[in-house]
């Protein structure tokens, strides 16, 4: 039972990390594009 919970937690952590990476990439790209226009 505990192992199953740990496995679900690992999936949640992985999803959160990937989402964070995508958000940071999006913010960096947006900042670069904004600087490009100027």
PDB file of C-alpha atoms in Angstrom:
ATOM      1  CA  UNK A   1       0.000   0.000   0.000  1.00  0.00           C
ATOM      2  CA  UNK A   2       2.733   2.436   0.999  1.00  0.00           C
ATOM      3  CA  UNK A   3       4.694   1.657  -2.168  1.00  0.00           C
ATOM      4  CA  UNK A   4       1.633   2.534  -4.276  1.00  0.00           C
ATOM      5  CA  UNK A   5       1.326   5.911  -2.536  1.00  0.00           C
ATOM      6  CA  UNK A   6       5.032   6.582  -3.071  1.00  0.00           C
ATOM      7  CA  UNK A   7       4.652   5.748  -6.774  1.00  0.00           C
ATOM      8  CA  UNK A   8       1.755   8.216  -7.145  1.00  0.00           C
ATOM      9  CA  UNK A   9       3.775  10.870  -5.299  1.00  0.00           C
ATOM     10  CA  UNK A  10       6.690  10.327  -7.704  1.00  0.00           C
ATOM     11  CA  UNK A  11       4.346  10.824 -10.673  1.00  0.00           C
ATOM     12  CA  UNK A  12       2.944  14.025  -9.132  1.00  0.00           C
ATOM     13  CA  UNK A  13       6.460  15.343  -8.456  1.00  0.00           C
ATOM     14  CA  UNK A  14       7.552  14.537 -12.017  1.00  0.00           C
ATOM     15  CA  UNK A  15       4.487  16.287 -13.475  1.00  0.00           C
ATOM     16  CA  UNK A  16       5.089  19.320 -11.236  1.00  0.00           C
ATOM     17  CA  UNK A  17       8.756  19.533 -12.278  1.00  0.00           C
ATOM     18  CA  UNK A  18       7.910  19.262 -15.987  1.00  0.00           C
ATOM     19  CA  UNK A  19       5.172  21.897 -15.614  1.00  0.00           C
ATOM     20  CA  UNK A  20       7.624  24.196 -13.815  1.00  0.00           C
ATOM     21  CA  UNK A  21      10.196  23.768 -16.588  1.00  0.00           C
ATOM     22  CA  UNK A  22       7.615  24.568 -19.284  1.00  0.00           C
ATOM     23  CA  UNK A  23       6.450  27.681 -17.365  1.00  0.00           C
ATOM     24  CA  UNK A  24      10.014  28.951 -16.847  1.00  0.00           C
ATOM     25  CA  UNK A  25      10.842  28.307 -20.529  1.00  0.00           C
ATOM     26  CA  UNK A  26       7.689  30.203 -21.559  1.00  0.00           C
ATOM     27  CA  UNK A  27       8.559  33.161 -19.294  1.00  0.00           C
ATOM     28  CA  UNK A  28      12.159  33.287 -20.578  1.00  0.00           C
ATOM     29  CA  UNK A  29      11.008  33.087 -24.217  1.00  0.00           C
ATOM     30  CA  UNK A  30       8.437  35.832 -23.629  1.00  0.00           C
ATOM     31  CA  UNK A  31      11.085  38.072 -22.011  1.00  0.00           C
ATOM     32  CA  UNK A  32      13.513  37.467 -24.908  1.00  0.00           C
ATOM     33  CA  UNK A  33      10.824  38.234 -27.503  1.00  0.00           C
ATOM     34  CA  UNK A  34       9.834  41.406 -25.643  1.00  0.00           C
ATOM     35  CA  UNK A  35      13.477  42.544 -25.625  1.00  0.00           C
ATOM     36  CA  UNK A  36      13.772  41.666 -29.329  1.00  0.00           C
ATOM     37  CA  UNK A  37      10.871  43.959 -30.241  1.00  0.00           C
ATOM     38  CA  UNK A  38      12.419  46.895 -28.399  1.00  0.00           C
TER      39      UNK A  38
END
